[in-house]
Short mmCIF file of C-alpha atoms in Angstrom, two decimals:
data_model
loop_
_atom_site.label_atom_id
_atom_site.label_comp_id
_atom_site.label_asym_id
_atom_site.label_seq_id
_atom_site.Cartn_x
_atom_site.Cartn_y
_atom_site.Cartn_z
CA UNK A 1 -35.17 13.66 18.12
CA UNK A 2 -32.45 15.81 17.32
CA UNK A 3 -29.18 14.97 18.32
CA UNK A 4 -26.12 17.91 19.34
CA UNK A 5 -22.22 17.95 20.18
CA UNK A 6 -21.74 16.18 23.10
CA UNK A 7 -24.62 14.39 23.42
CA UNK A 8 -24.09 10.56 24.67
CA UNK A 9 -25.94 7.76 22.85
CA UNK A 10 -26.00 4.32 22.98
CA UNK A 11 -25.49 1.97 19.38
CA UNK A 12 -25.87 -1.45 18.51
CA UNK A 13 -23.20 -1.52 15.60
CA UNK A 14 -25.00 -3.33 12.60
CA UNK A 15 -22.45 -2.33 9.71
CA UNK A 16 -18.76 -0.98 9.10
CA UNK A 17 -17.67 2.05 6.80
CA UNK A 18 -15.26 1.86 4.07
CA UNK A 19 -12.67 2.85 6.69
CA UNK A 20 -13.38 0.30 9.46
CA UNK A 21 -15.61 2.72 11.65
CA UNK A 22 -18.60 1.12 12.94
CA UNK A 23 -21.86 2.06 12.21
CA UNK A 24 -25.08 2.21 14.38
CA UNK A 25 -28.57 4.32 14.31
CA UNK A 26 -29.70 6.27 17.30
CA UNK A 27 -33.66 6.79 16.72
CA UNK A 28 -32.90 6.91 12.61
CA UNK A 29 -30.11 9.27 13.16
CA UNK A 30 -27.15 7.56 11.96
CA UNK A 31 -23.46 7.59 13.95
CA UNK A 32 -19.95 6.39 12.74
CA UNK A 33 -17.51 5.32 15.22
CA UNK A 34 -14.01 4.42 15.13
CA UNK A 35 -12.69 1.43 17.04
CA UNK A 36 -16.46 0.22 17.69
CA UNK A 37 -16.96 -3.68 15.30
CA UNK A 38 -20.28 -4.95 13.90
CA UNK A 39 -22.15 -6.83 16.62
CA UNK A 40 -21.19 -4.22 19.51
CA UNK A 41 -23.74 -2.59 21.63
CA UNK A 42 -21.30 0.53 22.82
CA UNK A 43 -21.83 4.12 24.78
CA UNK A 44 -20.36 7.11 22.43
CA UNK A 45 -20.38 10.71 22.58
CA UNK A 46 -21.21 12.83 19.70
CA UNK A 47 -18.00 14.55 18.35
CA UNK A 48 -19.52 15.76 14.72
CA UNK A 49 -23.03 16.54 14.13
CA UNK A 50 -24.96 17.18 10.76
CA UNK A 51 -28.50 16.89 9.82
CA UNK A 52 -29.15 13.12 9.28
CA UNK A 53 -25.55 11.59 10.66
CA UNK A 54 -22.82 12.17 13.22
CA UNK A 55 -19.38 10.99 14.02
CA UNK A 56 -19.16 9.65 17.73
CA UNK A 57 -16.32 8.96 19.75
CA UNK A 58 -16.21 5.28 21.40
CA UNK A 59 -16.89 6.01 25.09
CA UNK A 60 -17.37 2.31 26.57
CA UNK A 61 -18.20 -1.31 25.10
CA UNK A 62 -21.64 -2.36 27.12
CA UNK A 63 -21.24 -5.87 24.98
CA UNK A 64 -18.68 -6.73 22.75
CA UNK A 65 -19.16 -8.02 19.72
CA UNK A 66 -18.62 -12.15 18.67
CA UNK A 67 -16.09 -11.08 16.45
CA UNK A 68 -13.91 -9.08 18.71
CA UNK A 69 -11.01 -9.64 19.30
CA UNK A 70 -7.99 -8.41 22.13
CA UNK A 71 -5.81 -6.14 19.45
CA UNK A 72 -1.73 -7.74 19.47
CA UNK A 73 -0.41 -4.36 19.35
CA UNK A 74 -1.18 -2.07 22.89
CA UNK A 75 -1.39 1.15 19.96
CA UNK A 76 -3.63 -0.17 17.83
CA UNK A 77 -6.05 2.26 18.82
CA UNK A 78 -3.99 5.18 19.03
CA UNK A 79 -2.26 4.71 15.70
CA UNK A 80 -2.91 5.49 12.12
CA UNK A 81 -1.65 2.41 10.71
CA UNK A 82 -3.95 -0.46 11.86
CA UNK A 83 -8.20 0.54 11.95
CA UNK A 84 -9.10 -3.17 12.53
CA UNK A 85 -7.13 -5.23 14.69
CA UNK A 86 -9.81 -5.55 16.79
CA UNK A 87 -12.31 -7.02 14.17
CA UNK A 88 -11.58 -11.14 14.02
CA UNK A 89 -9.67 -12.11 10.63
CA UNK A 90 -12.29 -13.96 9.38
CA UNK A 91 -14.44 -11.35 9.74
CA UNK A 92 -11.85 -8.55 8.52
CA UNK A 93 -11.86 -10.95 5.08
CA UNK A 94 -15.48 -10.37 4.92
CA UNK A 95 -15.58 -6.94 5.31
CA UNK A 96 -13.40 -6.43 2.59
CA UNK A 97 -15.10 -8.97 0.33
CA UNK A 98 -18.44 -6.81 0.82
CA UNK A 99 -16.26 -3.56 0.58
CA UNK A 100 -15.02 -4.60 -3.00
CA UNK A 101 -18.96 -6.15 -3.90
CA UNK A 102 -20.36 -2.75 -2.44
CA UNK A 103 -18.39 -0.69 -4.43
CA UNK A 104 -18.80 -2.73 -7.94
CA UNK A 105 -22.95 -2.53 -7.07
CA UNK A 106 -23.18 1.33 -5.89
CA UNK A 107 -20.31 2.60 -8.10
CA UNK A 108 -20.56 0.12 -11.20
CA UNK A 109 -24.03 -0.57 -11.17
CA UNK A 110 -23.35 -4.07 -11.76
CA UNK A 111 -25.84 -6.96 -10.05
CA UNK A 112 -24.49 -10.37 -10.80
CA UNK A 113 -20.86 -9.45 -9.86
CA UNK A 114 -19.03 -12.89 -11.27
CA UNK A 115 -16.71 -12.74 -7.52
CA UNK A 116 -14.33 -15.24 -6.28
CA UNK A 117 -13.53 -15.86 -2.81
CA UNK A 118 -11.36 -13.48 -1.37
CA UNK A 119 -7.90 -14.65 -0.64
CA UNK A 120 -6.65 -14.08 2.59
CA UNK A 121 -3.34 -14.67 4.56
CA UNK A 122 -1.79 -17.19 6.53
CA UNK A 123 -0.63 -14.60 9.29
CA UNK A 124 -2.21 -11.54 9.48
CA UNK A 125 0.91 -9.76 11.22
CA UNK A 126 4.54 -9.79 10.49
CA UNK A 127 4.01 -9.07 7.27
CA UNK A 128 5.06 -6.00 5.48
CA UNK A 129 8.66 -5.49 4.49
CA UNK A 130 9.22 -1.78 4.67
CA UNK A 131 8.91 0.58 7.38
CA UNK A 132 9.18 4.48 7.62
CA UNK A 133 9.29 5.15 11.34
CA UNK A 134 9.79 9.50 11.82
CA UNK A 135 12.11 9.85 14.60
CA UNK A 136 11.34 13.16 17.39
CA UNK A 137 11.41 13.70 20.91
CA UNK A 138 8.79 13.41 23.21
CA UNK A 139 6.98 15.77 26.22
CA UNK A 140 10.18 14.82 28.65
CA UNK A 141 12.44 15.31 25.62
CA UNK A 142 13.86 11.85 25.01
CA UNK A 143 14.31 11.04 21.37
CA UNK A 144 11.61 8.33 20.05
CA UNK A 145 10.56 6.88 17.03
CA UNK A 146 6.93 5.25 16.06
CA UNK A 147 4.32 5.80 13.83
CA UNK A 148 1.99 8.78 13.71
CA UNK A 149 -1.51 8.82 15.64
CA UNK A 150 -4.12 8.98 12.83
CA UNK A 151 -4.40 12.34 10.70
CA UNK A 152 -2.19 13.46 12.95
CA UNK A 153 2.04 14.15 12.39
CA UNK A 154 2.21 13.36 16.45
CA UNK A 155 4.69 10.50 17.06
CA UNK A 156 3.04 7.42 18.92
CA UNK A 157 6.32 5.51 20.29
CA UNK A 158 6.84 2.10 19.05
CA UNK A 159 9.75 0.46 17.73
CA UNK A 160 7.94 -3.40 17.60
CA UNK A 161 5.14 -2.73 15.22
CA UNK A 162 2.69 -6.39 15.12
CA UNK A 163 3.07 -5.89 10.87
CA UNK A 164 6.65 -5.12 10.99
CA UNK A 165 9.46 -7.77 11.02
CA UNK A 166 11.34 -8.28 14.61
CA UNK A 167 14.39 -6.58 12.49
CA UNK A 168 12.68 -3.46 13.11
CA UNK A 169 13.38 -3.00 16.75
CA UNK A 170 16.76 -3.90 16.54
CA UNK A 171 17.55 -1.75 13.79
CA UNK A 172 15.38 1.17 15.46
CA UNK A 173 17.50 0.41 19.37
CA UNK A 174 21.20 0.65 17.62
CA UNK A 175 20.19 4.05 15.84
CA UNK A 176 18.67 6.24 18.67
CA UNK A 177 21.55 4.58 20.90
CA UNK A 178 24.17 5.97 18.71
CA UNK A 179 22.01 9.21 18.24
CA UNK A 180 22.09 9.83 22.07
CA UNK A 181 25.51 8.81 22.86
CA UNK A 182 26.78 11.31 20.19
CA UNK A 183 24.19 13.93 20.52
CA UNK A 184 22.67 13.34 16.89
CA UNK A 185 19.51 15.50 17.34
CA UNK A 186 16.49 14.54 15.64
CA UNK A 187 14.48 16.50 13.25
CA UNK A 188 11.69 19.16 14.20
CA UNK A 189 8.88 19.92 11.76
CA UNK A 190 7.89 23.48 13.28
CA UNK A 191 11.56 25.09 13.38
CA UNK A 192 13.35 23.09 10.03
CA UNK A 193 16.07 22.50 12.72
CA UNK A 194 17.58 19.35 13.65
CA UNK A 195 19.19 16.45 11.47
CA UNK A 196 17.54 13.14 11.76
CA UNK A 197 13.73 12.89 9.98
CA UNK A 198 12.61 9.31 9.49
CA UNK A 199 14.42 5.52 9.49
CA UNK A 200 13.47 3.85 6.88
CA UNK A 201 13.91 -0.14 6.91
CA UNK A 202 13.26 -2.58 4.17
CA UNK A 203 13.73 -6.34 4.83
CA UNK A 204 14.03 -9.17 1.77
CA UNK A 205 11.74 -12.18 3.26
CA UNK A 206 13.57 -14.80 0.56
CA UNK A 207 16.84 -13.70 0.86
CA UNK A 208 16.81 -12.40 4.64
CA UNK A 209 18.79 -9.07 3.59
CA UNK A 210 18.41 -6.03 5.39
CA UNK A 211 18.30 -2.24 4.64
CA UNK A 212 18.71 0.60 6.21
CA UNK A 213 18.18 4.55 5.27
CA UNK A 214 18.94 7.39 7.45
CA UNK A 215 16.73 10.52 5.79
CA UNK A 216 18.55 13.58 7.21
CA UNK A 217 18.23 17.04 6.88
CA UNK A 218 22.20 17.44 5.97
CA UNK A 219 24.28 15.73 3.56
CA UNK A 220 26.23 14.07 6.53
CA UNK A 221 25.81 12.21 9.59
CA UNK A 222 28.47 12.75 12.54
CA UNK A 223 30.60 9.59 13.15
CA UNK A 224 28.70 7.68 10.80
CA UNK A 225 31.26 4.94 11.24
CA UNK A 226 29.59 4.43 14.36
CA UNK A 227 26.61 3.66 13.33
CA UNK A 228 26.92 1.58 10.60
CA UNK A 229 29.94 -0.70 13.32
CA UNK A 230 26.55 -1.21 15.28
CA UNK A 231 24.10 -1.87 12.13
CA UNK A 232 26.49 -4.17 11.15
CA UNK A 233 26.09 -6.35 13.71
CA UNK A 234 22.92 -7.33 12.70
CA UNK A 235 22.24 -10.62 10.54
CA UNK A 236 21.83 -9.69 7.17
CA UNK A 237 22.67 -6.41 6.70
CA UNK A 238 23.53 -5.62 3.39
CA UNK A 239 22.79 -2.03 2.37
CA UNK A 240 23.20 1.06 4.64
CA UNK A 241 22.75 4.98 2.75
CA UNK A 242 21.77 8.25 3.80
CA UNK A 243 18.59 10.19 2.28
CA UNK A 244 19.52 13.69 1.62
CA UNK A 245 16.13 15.67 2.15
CA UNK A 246 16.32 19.04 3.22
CA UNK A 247 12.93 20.25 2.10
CA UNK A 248 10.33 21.94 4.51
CA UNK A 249 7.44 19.56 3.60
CA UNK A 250 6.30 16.04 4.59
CA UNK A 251 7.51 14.35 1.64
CA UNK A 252 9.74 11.28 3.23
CA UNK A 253 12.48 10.63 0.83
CA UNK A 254 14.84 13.26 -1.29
CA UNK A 255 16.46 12.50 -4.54
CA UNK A 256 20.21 12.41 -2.95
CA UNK A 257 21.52 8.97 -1.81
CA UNK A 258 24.82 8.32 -0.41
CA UNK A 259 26.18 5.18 0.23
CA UNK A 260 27.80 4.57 3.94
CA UNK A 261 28.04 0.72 3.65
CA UNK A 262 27.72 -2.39 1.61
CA UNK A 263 25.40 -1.75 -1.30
CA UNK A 264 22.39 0.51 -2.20
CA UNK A 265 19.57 -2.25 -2.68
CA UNK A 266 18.53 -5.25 -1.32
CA UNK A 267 17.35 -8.23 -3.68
CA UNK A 268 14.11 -9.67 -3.01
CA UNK A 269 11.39 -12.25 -4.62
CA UNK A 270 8.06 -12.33 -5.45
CA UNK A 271 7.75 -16.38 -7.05
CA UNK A 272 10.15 -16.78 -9.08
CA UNK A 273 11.24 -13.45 -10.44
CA UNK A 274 14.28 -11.70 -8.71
CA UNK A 275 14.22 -7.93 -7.65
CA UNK A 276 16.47 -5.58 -6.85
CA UNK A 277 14.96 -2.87 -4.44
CA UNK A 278 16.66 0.39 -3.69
CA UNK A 279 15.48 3.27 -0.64
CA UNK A 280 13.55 4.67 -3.55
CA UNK A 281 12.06 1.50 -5.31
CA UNK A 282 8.78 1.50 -5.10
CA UNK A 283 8.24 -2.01 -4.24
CA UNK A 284 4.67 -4.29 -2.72
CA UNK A 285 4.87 -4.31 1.33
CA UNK A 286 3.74 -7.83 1.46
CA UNK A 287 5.59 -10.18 -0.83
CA UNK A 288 4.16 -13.47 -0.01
CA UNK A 289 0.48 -11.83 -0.55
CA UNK A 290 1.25 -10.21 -4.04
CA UNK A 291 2.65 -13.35 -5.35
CA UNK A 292 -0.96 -14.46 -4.76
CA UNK A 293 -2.21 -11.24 -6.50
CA UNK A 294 0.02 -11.59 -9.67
CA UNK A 295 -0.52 -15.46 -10.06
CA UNK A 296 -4.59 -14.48 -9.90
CA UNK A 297 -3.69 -11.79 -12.76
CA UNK A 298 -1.54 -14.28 -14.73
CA UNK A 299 -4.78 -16.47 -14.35
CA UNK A 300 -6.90 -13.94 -15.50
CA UNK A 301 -4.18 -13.12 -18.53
CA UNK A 302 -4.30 -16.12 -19.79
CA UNK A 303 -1.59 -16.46 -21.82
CA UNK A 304 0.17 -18.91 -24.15
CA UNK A 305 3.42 -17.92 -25.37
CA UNK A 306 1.89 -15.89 -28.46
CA UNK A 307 0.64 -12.84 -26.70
CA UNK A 308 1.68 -9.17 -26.85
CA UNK A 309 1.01 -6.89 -23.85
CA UNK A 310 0.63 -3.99 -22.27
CA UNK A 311 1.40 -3.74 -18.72
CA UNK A 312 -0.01 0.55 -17.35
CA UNK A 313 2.10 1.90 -14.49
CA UNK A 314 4.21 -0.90 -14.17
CA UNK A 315 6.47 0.71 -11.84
CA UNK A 316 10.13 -1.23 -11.30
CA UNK A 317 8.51 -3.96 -13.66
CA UNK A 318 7.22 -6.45 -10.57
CA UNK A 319 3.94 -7.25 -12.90
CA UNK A 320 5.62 -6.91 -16.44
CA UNK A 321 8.14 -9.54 -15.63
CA UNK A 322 6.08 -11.94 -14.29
CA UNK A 323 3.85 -11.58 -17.37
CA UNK A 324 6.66 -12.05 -19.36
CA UNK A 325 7.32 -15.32 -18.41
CA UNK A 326 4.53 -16.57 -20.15
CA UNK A 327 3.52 -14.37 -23.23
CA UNK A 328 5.77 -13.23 -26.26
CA UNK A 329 6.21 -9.90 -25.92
CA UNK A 330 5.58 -7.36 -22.71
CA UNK A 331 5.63 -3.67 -22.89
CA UNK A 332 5.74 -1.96 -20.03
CA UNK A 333 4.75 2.34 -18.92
CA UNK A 334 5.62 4.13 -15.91
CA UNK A 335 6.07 7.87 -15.12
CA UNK A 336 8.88 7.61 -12.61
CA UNK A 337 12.74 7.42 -14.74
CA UNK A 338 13.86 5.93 -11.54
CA UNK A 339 11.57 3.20 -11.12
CA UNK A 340 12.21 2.06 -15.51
CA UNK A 341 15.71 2.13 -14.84
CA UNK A 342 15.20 -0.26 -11.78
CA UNK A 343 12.60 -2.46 -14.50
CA UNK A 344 15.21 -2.67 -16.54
CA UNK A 345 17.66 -4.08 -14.77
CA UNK A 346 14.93 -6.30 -13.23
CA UNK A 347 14.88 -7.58 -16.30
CA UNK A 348 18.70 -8.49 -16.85
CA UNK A 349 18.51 -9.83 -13.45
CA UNK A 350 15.92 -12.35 -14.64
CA UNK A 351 17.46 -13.35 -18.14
CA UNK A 352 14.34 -11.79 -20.00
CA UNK A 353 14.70 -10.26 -23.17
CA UNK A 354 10.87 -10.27 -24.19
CA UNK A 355 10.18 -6.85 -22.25
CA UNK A 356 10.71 -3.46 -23.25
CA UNK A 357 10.00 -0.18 -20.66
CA UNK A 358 8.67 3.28 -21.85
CA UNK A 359 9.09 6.25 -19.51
CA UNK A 360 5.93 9.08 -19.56
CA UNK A 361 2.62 8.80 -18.72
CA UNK A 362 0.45 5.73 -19.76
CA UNK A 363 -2.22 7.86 -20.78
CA UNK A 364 0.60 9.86 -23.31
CA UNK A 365 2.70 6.65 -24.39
CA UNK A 366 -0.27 4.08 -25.01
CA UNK A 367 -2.05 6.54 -27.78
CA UNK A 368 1.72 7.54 -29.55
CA UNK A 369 2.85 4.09 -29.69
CA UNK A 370 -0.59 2.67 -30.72
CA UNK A 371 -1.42 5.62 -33.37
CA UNK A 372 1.87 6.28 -34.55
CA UNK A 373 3.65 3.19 -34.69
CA UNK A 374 0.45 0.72 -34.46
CA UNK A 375 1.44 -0.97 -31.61
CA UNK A 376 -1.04 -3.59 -30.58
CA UNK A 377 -2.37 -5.50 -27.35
CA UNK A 378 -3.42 -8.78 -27.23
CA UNK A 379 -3.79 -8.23 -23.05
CA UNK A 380 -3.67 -4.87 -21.57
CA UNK A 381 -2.60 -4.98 -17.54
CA UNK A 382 -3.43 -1.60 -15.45
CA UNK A 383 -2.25 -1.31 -11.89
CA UNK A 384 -2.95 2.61 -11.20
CA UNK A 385 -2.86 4.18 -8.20
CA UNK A 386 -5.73 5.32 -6.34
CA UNK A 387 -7.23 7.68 -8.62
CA UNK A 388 -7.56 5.04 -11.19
CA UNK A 389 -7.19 5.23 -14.91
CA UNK A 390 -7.32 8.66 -16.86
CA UNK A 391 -9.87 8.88 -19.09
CA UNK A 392 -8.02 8.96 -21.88
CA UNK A 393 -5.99 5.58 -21.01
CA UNK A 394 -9.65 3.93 -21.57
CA UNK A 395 -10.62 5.83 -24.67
CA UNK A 396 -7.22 4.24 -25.80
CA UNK A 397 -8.21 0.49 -24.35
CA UNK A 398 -11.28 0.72 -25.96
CA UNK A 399 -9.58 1.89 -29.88
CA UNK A 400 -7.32 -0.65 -29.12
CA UNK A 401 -10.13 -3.48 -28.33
CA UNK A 402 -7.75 -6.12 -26.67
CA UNK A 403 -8.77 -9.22 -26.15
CA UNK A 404 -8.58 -9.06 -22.31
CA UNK A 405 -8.33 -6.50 -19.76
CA UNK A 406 -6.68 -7.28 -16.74
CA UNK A 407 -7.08 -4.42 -14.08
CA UNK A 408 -5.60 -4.74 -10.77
CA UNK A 409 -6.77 -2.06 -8.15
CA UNK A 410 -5.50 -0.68 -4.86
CA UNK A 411 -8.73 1.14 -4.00
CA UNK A 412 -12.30 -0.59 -5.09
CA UNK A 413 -14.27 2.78 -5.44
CA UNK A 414 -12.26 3.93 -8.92
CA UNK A 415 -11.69 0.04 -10.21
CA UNK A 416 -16.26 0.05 -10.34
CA UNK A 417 -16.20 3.87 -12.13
CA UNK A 418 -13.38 2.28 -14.60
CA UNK A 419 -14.91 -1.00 -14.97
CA UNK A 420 -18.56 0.34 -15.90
CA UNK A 421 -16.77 2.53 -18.51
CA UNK A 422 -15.47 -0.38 -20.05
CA UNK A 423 -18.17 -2.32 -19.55
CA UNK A 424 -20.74 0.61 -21.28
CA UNK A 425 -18.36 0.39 -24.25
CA UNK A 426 -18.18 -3.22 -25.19
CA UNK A 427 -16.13 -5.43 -22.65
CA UNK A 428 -17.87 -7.68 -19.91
CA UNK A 429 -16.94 -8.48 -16.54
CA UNK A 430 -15.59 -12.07 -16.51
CA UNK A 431 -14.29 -12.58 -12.95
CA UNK A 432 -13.36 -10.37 -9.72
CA UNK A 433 -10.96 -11.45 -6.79
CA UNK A 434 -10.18 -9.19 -4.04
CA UNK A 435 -6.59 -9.89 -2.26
CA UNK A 436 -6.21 -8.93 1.39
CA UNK A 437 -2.60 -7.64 1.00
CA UNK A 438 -2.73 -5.28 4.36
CA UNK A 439 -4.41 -7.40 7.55
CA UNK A 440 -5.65 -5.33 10.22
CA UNK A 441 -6.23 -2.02 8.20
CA UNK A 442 -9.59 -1.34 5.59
CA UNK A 443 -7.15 -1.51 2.59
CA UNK A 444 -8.20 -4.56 -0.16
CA UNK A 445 -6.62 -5.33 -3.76
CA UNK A 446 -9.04 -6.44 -6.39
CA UNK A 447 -8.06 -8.14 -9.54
CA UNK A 448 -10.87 -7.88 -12.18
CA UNK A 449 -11.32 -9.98 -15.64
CA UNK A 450 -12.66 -7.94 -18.34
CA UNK A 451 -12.98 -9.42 -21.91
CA UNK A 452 -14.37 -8.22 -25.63
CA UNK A 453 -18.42 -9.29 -25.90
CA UNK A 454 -18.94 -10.99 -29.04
CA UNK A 455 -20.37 -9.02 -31.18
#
């Protein structure tokens, strides 16, 4: 049977796509649907249709699934920031543990994949310590502030977000108050006109310090004074600046900061190593999860005090320092001047003199300091964005043949193309863990364990 636009068919949902859609078969004709969960039989219409699959559109729930679960947040359909609050945790852990084993076996072409249990988090909401909320006005023209609906740059109101701290809405109330009592207007996309673009809050869960950014569209804010009286009313405010971006794109932050109050950064912990974290920092959402994540990559680095390594896109030095408690010498590499300057001072912050930062691109700095000035690696670290590793960053691991590889990855699909280049050229996989940094949405981290075969 061949199945159109339109057409209404009804799934039992037997699997979930990398991005938390569920996925059932309709006569051998495959259908993807967000917001449906493995073990529901649902009614959807057919939105997309090509020869062998379609995307459907979730039209009713005839049974729900065993693992479903009534969402915490009244949005989390309608938003782009959550796609599975309505899978159960446990279940959300496994997903992502077969998401990461998936990846490794299709991508990798690996079989016995050496994995460790995932490890998941205490409370799956609450969690993340930054938010970027755009601020607009709505159909009857109030001014709001949320999060956008998914691929979309439409504002879905919500100043309480279930992974946000309760800071949020406080913060969020006081500035649209003081924007509508002095007729502050808000920022619109399709005309360039208006001042206020996004609120950007950042919260310190050891220290309890607060931040808050204003990103305008104008290098001033009207009575200012007033707003920062009412900010600082709130417990542990320590840092309030204004973001200077006047561009016509969807970039959040420009490169201008002014300070209006207190300090520009907040200090913040991840174990035992003190940062300081500025609008600009870039700096993990969830700080109780990636102390997790860097103890399991300290584990996997296994070091003793005589080491030298090499820690790849290291940004403000969150991985290098933690390293550095334990080996003899770290070196770190990241592209962004901004973020080395903030490793740095990391650094003094800490008391550790056994680091040293490079600005450029790994891929540039490993092969001059290795070639030129024979720089060696006991332990190389990579933590690359999404794209993964360049190619020449491995050709450089591989001439450099350290001891142990320790790659930690924010998107599964490019760690198993890296690790069966490395893996094709002499190193074995020793151990994989994923890390469920981001409950409630499809994102994992992985740390992986590669190590030099003997010859």
């Amino acid at each position: 049977m061949e199945f159109r636009k339109n057409d209404i068919v009804t799934l039992d949902i037997e699997d979930c796509g990398i991005d938390g859609e569920g996925i059932g078969k309709a006569d051998g004709f495959t259908v993807f649907v967000k917001d449906a969960v493995i073990g529901d039989t649902v009614r959807a219409k057919i939105m997309k249709a090509k020869k062998n699959y379609g995307y459907g559109r979730l039209m009713e729930i005839l049974k729900p699934s065993p693992y479903r679960v009534e969402p915490r947040c009244p949005y989390a359909r309608q938003c782009g920031g959550c796609q599975i609050q309505a899978l159960s945790y446990e279940q959300q852990l496994a997903f992502k543990e077969a998401k990461v084993r998936g990846h490794l076996e299709r991508i990798g072409g690996f079989t016995e994949i050496p994995m460790e249990p995932i490890i998941g988090m205490e409370e799956p909401y609450h969690y993340r310590n930054k938010a970027q909320f755009p601020v607009g006005r709505n159909k009857e023209g109030r001014i709001i502030t949320g999060f956008y609906a998914g691929r979309t740059h439409n504002i879905i109101e919500n100043r309480d977000c279930a992974l946000g701290v309760s800071q949020n809405k406080e913060v969020l109330d006081r500035v649209i108050a003081y924007m509508e009592k002095y007729g502050v207007e808000p920022y619109e996309e399709a005309t360039g006109k208006g001042l206020v673009r996004h609120i950007l809050i950042r919260y310190g869960f050891f220290t309890g310090e607060v931040m808050v950014c204003v990103i305008a569209n104008g290098a001033r804010l009207p009575h200012s004074e007033k707003l920062v009286e009412a900010l600082q009313e709130i417990p542990g405010m320590t840092s309030i600046t204004l973001n200077v971006n006047r561009s016509r794109s969807n970039v959040i932050l420009g490169e201008e900061l002014k300070l209006l109050w207190g300090q520009t950064y907040i200090t913040d912990k991840i174990g035992e190593v003190s940062y300081q974290i500025s609008p600009l920092s870039f700096y993990q959402v969830n700080p109780l999860q990636t102390g997790k994540l860097y103890a399991k990559a300290l584990e996997y680095a296994n070091l003793h005090g005589e080491e030298t390594v090499w820690d790849l896109y290291c940004g403000i030095g969150t991985i290098s320092l933690f390293l550095a408690q334990q080996a003899k010498f770290v070196r770190g590499v990241e592209i962004v001047p901004a973020a080395i300057e903030d490793a740095r001072r990391n650094a003094e912050l800490n008391g550790l003199q056994n680091v040293e930062f490079f600005v450029g691109k790994a891929e540039e700095v490993l092969p001059r300091e290795y070639e030129k000035h024979g720089v060696y690696a006991d332990v190389i670290v990579v933590d690359p964005p999404r794209k993964g590793c360049d190619e020449v960053l491995l050709e450089t691991i591989l001439k450099m043949q350290p001891k142990r590889v320790v790659y930690v990855s924010c998107d599964s699909a490019t760690l198993a193309r890296d690790l069966k280049y490395l893996c094709g050229k002499g190193y074995e996989l020793e151990k994989v863990c994923p890390v469920d940094q981001f409950g409630n949405t499809v994102h994992v981290e992985t740390v992986a364990l590669l190590t030099k075969k003997a010859r």
